[in-house]
Amino acid sequence: MLKIAIFISGEGSNAVKMLDNYSKSNAIEVALIYSSRPNKHLKALCKQLGVVFHYSLWNENEKINLLELCKKLSIDWVILAGFLKLIPESFLTHFPNKMINIHPALLPKFGGKGMYGMHVHNAVIHAKEVESGITIHYVNGSYDEGQIIAQFKVAISEEETPETLAVKIRALEHKHFSDSVAKVLIPSRH
Ligand code: GRF
């Protein structure tokens, strides 16, 4: 059984989806949810599911504690789902090519520091793009620059707004993230 940790900073809807999608898996177990912000909903859900939930500030001390917790829980992979912090070298060394992120745009466009949430969709609409989508990629030491694993696209209509695009992108994430991660973690099954 591969044990994964999911790191979040926001609502955590992708983490909730993954908890549900993998709850019946005999190959992937969500063993830890780490949030860099308080999250009552995820804390309660993890309690109900018997999954470790850990909240802490993202400071030097807590980064060390978090890595120790991942080692203690024998975490094999780290999935970033709306995690807004830059991953330090210590994690990249311990999880070489074993960290995956999801970005709500078609990288390499509309990525990098500060490009998250509505900032992304505002930029895509402002650039008059005819399509957008999601990018699932390996994590390296820079924001949104790791090797791309998969991309899924959605057309942008004439009257599209950043808000309507955000809804379409969220649906795409919830549909594809879990399967895309599973294909990387257990390639033999796909
Ligand atoms: C998603 O748009 C994801 O692509 C980005 O952050 C958002 C996370 O949303 N990295 P949620 O916290 O999973 O609802």
Coordinates of C-alpha atoms and ligand atoms in Angstrom, one line a residue:
M1 CA 0.0 0.0 0.0
L2 CA 1.5 3.4 -1.0
K3 CA 1.0 6.0 1.7
I4 CA 0.4 9.6 0.5
A5 CA 0.3 12.9 2.3
I6 CA -1.7 15.8 0.8
F7 CA -0.6 19.3 1.5
I8 CA -3.2 22.1 1.3
S9 CA -3.5 25.8 2.0
G10 CA -7.0 26.6 0.9
E11 CA -10.5 25.0 1.0
G12 CA -9.1 21.5 0.3
S13 CA -11.8 20.4 -2.1
N14 CA -9.3 18.4 -4.1
A15 CA -8.1 16.7 -0.9
V16 CA -11.7 15.8 0.0
K17 CA -12.1 14.3 -3.5
M18 CA -8.9 12.3 -3.1
L19 CA -9.9 11.0 0.3
D20 CA -13.1 9.8 -1.2
N21 CA -11.6 8.4 -4.4
Y22 CA -8.9 6.4 -2.6
S23 CA -11.0 5.3 0.4
K24 CA -11.7 2.0 -1.4
S25 CA -8.3 1.6 -3.0
N26 CA -6.1 -1.3 -2.0
A27 CA -3.1 0.4 -3.5
I28 CA -3.1 4.0 -2.3
E29 CA -3.8 5.2 1.3
V30 CA -4.1 8.9 2.3
A31 CA -2.2 8.8 5.5
L32 CA -1.8 12.5 6.2
I33 CA -3.4 15.8 5.4
Y34 CA -1.2 18.9 6.2
S35 CA -2.7 22.3 6.0
S36 CA -0.7 25.5 6.3
R37 CA -3.9 27.2 7.4
P38 CA -6.6 26.2 10.0
N39 CA -9.2 24.0 8.3
K40 CA -12.1 22.9 10.5
H41 CA -13.8 20.9 7.8
L42 CA -10.7 18.8 6.8
K43 CA -9.8 18.4 10.5
A44 CA -13.3 17.0 11.3
L45 CA -13.3 14.8 8.1
C46 CA -9.9 13.4 8.9
K47 CA -11.0 12.6 12.4
Q48 CA -14.0 10.8 11.0
L49 CA -11.8 8.8 8.6
G50 CA -9.0 8.0 10.9
V51 CA -6.5 10.1 8.8
V52 CA -3.9 12.2 10.5
F53 CA -4.6 15.9 10.1
H54 CA -1.8 18.3 10.9
Y55 CA -2.0 22.1 10.9
S56 CA 1.0 24.3 11.5
L57 CA 2.5 27.6 10.4
W58 CA 5.0 27.2 7.5
N59 CA 8.1 28.3 9.5
E60 CA 11.6 26.8 9.7
N61 CA 10.9 24.8 12.8
E62 CA 7.5 23.5 11.6
K63 CA 9.0 22.4 8.2
I64 CA 11.4 20.2 10.1
N65 CA 8.5 18.8 12.3
L66 CA 6.4 18.2 9.2
L67 CA 9.2 16.2 7.4
E68 CA 9.7 14.2 10.6
L69 CA 6.0 13.5 10.7
C70 CA 6.1 12.3 7.1
K71 CA 9.0 10.0 7.9
K72 CA 7.2 8.7 11.1
L73 CA 4.1 7.9 9.0
S74 CA 6.2 6.3 6.3
I75 CA 4.8 8.6 3.6
D76 CA 5.8 7.5 0.1
W77 CA 4.5 10.4 -2.0
V78 CA 3.4 14.0 -1.3
I79 CA 0.6 15.5 -3.3
L80 CA 0.2 19.3 -3.3
A81 CA -3.5 20.3 -3.8
G82 CA -3.8 24.0 -3.5
F83 CA -0.6 24.4 -1.5
L84 CA 0.8 27.9 -1.7
K85 CA 4.3 27.5 -0.2
L86 CA 7.5 26.8 -2.0
I87 CA 8.8 23.2 -1.2
P88 CA 12.2 23.3 0.5
E89 CA 15.2 21.3 -0.6
S90 CA 14.9 19.0 2.5
F91 CA 11.5 17.7 1.1
L92 CA 12.8 17.5 -2.5
T93 CA 15.8 15.4 -1.2
H94 CA 13.6 13.1 0.9
F95 CA 10.9 12.7 -1.8
P96 CA 13.0 12.7 -5.1
N97 CA 10.5 12.8 -8.0
K98 CA 7.8 11.8 -5.5
M99 CA 6.0 15.0 -5.2
I100 CA 3.1 16.0 -7.5
N101 CA 1.2 19.3 -7.8
I102 CA -1.9 20.5 -9.6
H103 CA -2.1 23.9 -11.2
P104 CA -5.3 25.5 -12.6
A105 CA -3.9 26.5 -16.0
L106 CA -2.0 25.1 -19.0
L107 CA 1.6 25.5 -17.9
P108 CA 4.1 26.8 -18.7
K109 CA 1.7 29.7 -19.3
F110 CA 0.0 31.4 -16.3
G111 CA 2.2 29.8 -13.6
G112 CA 4.8 30.9 -11.1
K113 CA 4.8 32.8 -7.9
G114 CA 1.6 34.6 -7.1
M115 CA -0.3 32.7 -9.8
Y116 CA -3.0 30.9 -7.8
G117 CA -6.8 30.8 -7.5
M118 CA -8.6 33.7 -9.2
H119 CA -5.3 35.4 -10.1
V120 CA -4.8 32.6 -12.7
H121 CA -8.3 32.8 -14.2
N122 CA -8.3 36.6 -14.3
A123 CA -5.0 36.5 -16.2
V124 CA -6.3 33.8 -18.7
I125 CA -9.5 35.8 -19.4
H126 CA -7.5 39.1 -19.7
A127 CA -5.2 37.4 -22.2
K128 CA -8.2 36.4 -24.3
E129 CA -7.2 32.8 -24.3
V130 CA -9.5 30.4 -26.2
E131 CA -8.9 27.6 -23.9
S132 CA -7.6 26.9 -20.4
G133 CA -7.3 23.8 -18.3
I134 CA -5.3 22.0 -15.6
T135 CA -1.7 20.8 -15.3
I136 CA -0.6 18.0 -13.1
H137 CA 3.2 18.0 -12.7
Y138 CA 6.2 16.8 -10.6
V139 CA 7.4 19.3 -8.0
N140 CA 10.8 20.8 -8.1
G141 CA 12.4 23.8 -6.4
S142 CA 10.5 26.4 -8.4
Y143 CA 6.8 27.2 -8.5
D144 CA 5.0 25.3 -11.2
E145 CA 8.1 24.3 -13.2
G146 CA 8.4 20.5 -12.7
Q147 CA 8.0 18.0 -15.5
I148 CA 4.4 17.8 -16.7
I149 CA 2.5 14.6 -16.1
A150 CA -0.8 15.4 -17.6
Q151 CA -2.9 18.3 -18.9
F152 CA -6.7 18.5 -19.4
K153 CA -8.3 21.3 -21.4
V154 CA -11.5 23.3 -21.5
A155 CA -12.8 25.7 -24.1
I156 CA -13.3 29.3 -23.1
S157 CA -16.6 30.7 -24.4
E158 CA -17.2 34.3 -25.7
E159 CA -19.0 35.3 -22.6
E160 CA -16.6 33.4 -20.2
T161 CA -15.8 35.2 -16.9
P162 CA -13.0 34.4 -14.5
E163 CA -15.7 33.1 -12.1
T164 CA -17.3 30.8 -14.7
L165 CA -13.9 29.6 -15.7
A166 CA -13.0 28.8 -12.1
V167 CA -16.0 26.5 -11.9
K168 CA -15.1 24.7 -15.1
I169 CA -11.5 24.3 -13.9
R170 CA -12.5 23.0 -10.5
A171 CA -14.7 20.4 -12.1
L172 CA -11.8 19.3 -14.3
E173 CA -9.5 19.0 -11.2
H174 CA -12.0 16.9 -9.3
K175 CA -12.5 14.7 -12.4
H176 CA -8.9 14.0 -13.3
F177 CA -6.5 14.6 -10.4
S178 CA -7.0 11.3 -8.5
D179 CA -6.7 9.1 -11.6
S180 CA -3.7 11.0 -12.9
V181 CA -1.9 10.5 -9.6
A182 CA -2.9 6.8 -9.5
K183 CA -1.5 6.3 -13.0
V184 CA 1.9 7.6 -11.7
L185 CA 1.9 5.8 -8.4
I186 CA 0.7 2.4 -9.8
P187 CA 1.6 2.4 -13.5
S188 CA 1.2 -1.4 -13.6
R189 CA -2.5 -1.0 -13.1
H190 CA -3.1 1.4 -16.0
Ligands
GRF1 C1 -6.9 24.4 -7.2 O1 -7.4 25.3 -8.1 C2 -5.6 23.9 -7.6 O2 -5.4 23.8 -9.0 C3 -4.6 24.9 -7.0 O3 -5.2 25.3 -5.8 C4 -6.6 25.1 -5.9 C5 -6.9 24.2 -4.7 O4 -8.3 24.2 -4.5 N1 -3.3 24.4 -6.9 P1 -8.8 23.3 -3.2 O5 -8.1 23.9 -2.0 O6 -8.4 21.9 -3.5 O7 -10.3 23.5 -3.2

